[in-house]
């Protein structure tokens, strides 16, 4: 049995370092693509919610309720209607973002398991 010389061990070490660097680069690329994909998905969800028929219907119902008061207190009702729409859409968007953040955490945990990397610190 031949014992590898110092030069051969150096080749092994260089190969291992090279492979580790490739693996890290692949993982970083996957993470970046995942983040970009999540951002596009979030933008699509926010747009879909903000322009959805359900949100429009809720706004219409609220408008129907205050139309009778519009003639008596027009400035107050106008401000109320504008504020309610903004608040409703903002609340829905906030809930979607919270859900997406929870989903991101779950994906990150799953990715860590897949890569068998227990280090939860991220590189800058």
Short mmCIF file of C-alpha atoms in Angstrom, two decimals:
data_model
loop_
_atom_site.label_atom_id
_atom_site.label_comp_id
_atom_site.label_asym_id
_atom_site.label_seq_id
_atom_site.Cartn_x
_atom_site.Cartn_y
_atom_site.Cartn_z
CA UNK A 1 0.00 0.00 0.00
CA UNK A 2 1.41 3.34 -1.03
CA UNK A 3 1.01 6.34 1.31
CA UNK A 4 0.24 9.52 -0.59
CA UNK A 5 2.98 12.09 -0.55
CA UNK A 6 2.69 15.67 0.59
CA UNK A 7 2.02 16.84 -2.97
CA UNK A 8 -0.88 14.41 -3.35
CA UNK A 9 -2.43 15.59 -0.07
CA UNK A 10 -2.16 19.16 -1.34
CA UNK A 11 -4.03 18.18 -4.50
CA UNK A 12 -6.73 16.54 -2.39
CA UNK A 13 -7.03 19.65 -0.20
CA UNK A 14 -7.23 21.97 -3.21
CA UNK A 15 -9.87 19.76 -4.78
CA UNK A 16 -11.91 19.71 -1.56
CA UNK A 17 -11.68 23.49 -1.18
CA UNK A 18 -12.65 23.96 -4.82
CA UNK A 19 -15.67 21.67 -4.46
CA UNK A 20 -16.75 23.40 -1.25
CA UNK A 21 -16.52 26.79 -2.97
CA UNK A 22 -18.62 25.51 -5.90
CA UNK A 23 -21.23 24.14 -3.49
CA UNK A 24 -21.42 27.44 -1.61
CA UNK A 25 -21.74 29.37 -4.86
CA UNK A 26 -24.54 27.04 -5.99
CA UNK A 27 -26.35 27.49 -2.67
CA UNK A 28 -25.98 31.27 -2.86
CA UNK A 29 -27.34 31.31 -6.41
CA UNK A 30 -30.32 29.18 -5.37
CA UNK A 31 -31.00 31.46 -2.39
CA UNK A 32 -30.84 34.56 -4.61
CA UNK A 33 -33.20 33.03 -7.17
CA UNK A 34 -35.54 32.00 -4.36
CA UNK A 35 -35.54 35.51 -2.91
CA UNK A 36 -36.23 37.05 -6.32
CA UNK A 37 -39.01 34.56 -6.91
CA UNK A 38 -40.57 35.33 -3.52
CA UNK A 39 -40.39 39.06 -4.26
CA UNK A 40 -42.16 38.61 -7.60
CA UNK A 41 -44.77 36.39 -5.96
CA UNK A 42 -45.34 38.93 -3.18
CA UNK A 43 -45.76 41.76 -5.69
CA UNK A 44 -48.26 39.68 -7.66
CA UNK A 45 -50.20 38.78 -4.52
CA UNK A 46 -50.37 42.37 -3.32
CA UNK A 47 -51.58 43.55 -6.72
CA UNK A 48 -54.14 40.74 -6.92
CA UNK A 49 -55.50 41.52 -3.47
CA UNK A 50 -55.61 45.26 -3.96
CA UNK A 51 -57.50 44.87 -7.24
CA UNK A 52 -59.61 41.85 -6.29
CA UNK A 53 -63.38 41.81 -6.70
CA UNK A 54 -63.75 40.99 -3.00
CA UNK A 55 -61.96 44.17 -1.93
CA UNK A 56 -63.96 46.15 -4.46
CA UNK A 57 -67.21 44.63 -3.14
CA UNK A 58 -66.34 45.44 0.48
CA UNK A 59 -65.64 49.01 -0.53
CA UNK A 60 -68.93 49.20 -2.44
CA UNK A 61 -70.86 47.94 0.59
CA UNK A 62 -69.23 50.55 2.80
CA UNK A 63 -69.98 53.23 0.24
CA UNK A 64 -73.63 52.22 0.09
CA UNK A 65 -73.87 52.59 3.86
CA UNK A 66 -72.52 56.13 3.88
CA UNK A 67 -74.14 57.51 0.73
CA UNK A 68 -77.22 58.47 2.70
CA UNK A 69 -75.10 60.57 5.02
CA UNK A 70 -73.12 62.20 2.23
CA UNK A 71 -75.64 64.95 1.67
CA UNK A 72 -75.75 65.87 5.36
CA UNK A 73 -71.98 65.81 6.14
CA UNK A 74 -70.13 65.65 2.82
CA UNK A 75 -66.57 66.46 3.97
CA UNK A 76 -66.65 64.09 6.90
CA UNK A 77 -68.00 61.22 4.81
CA UNK A 78 -65.55 61.77 1.97
CA UNK A 79 -62.63 61.59 4.37
CA UNK A 80 -64.11 58.48 5.99
CA UNK A 81 -64.55 56.68 2.66
CA UNK A 82 -61.01 57.43 1.52
CA UNK A 83 -59.57 56.36 4.84
CA UNK A 84 -61.55 53.12 4.99
CA UNK A 85 -60.41 51.95 1.58
CA UNK A 86 -56.78 52.69 2.40
CA UNK A 87 -57.08 50.96 5.77
CA UNK A 88 -58.77 47.85 4.38
CA UNK A 89 -56.26 47.37 1.59
CA UNK A 90 -53.37 48.11 3.94
CA UNK A 91 -54.62 45.57 6.46
CA UNK A 92 -54.98 42.84 3.85
CA UNK A 93 -51.54 43.58 2.43
CA UNK A 94 -50.07 43.48 5.94
CA UNK A 95 -51.58 40.06 6.56
CA UNK A 96 -50.24 38.74 3.26
CA UNK A 97 -46.77 40.06 4.09
CA UNK A 98 -46.87 38.44 7.53
CA UNK A 99 -47.87 35.14 5.92
CA UNK A 100 -45.12 35.47 3.36
CA UNK A 101 -42.55 36.14 6.08
CA UNK A 102 -43.68 33.01 7.90
CA UNK A 103 -43.40 31.11 4.61
CA UNK A 104 -39.89 32.48 4.07
CA UNK A 105 -38.89 31.22 7.51
CA UNK A 106 -40.28 27.77 6.71
CA UNK A 107 -38.44 27.68 3.36
CA UNK A 108 -35.21 28.76 5.04
CA UNK A 109 -35.52 25.99 7.64
CA UNK A 110 -36.24 23.46 4.92
CA UNK A 111 -33.28 24.67 2.86
CA UNK A 112 -31.01 24.33 5.86
CA UNK A 113 -32.17 20.75 6.33
CA UNK A 114 -31.66 19.92 2.65
CA UNK A 115 -28.17 21.31 2.59
CA UNK A 116 -27.40 19.79 6.00
CA UNK A 117 -25.93 23.10 7.03
CA UNK A 118 -26.75 23.81 10.67
CA UNK A 119 -25.16 27.25 10.62
CA UNK A 120 -28.04 29.77 10.73
CA UNK A 121 -25.81 32.84 10.38
CA UNK A 122 -25.95 34.47 6.96
CA UNK A 123 -23.04 36.02 5.18
CA UNK A 124 -23.23 39.78 4.54
#
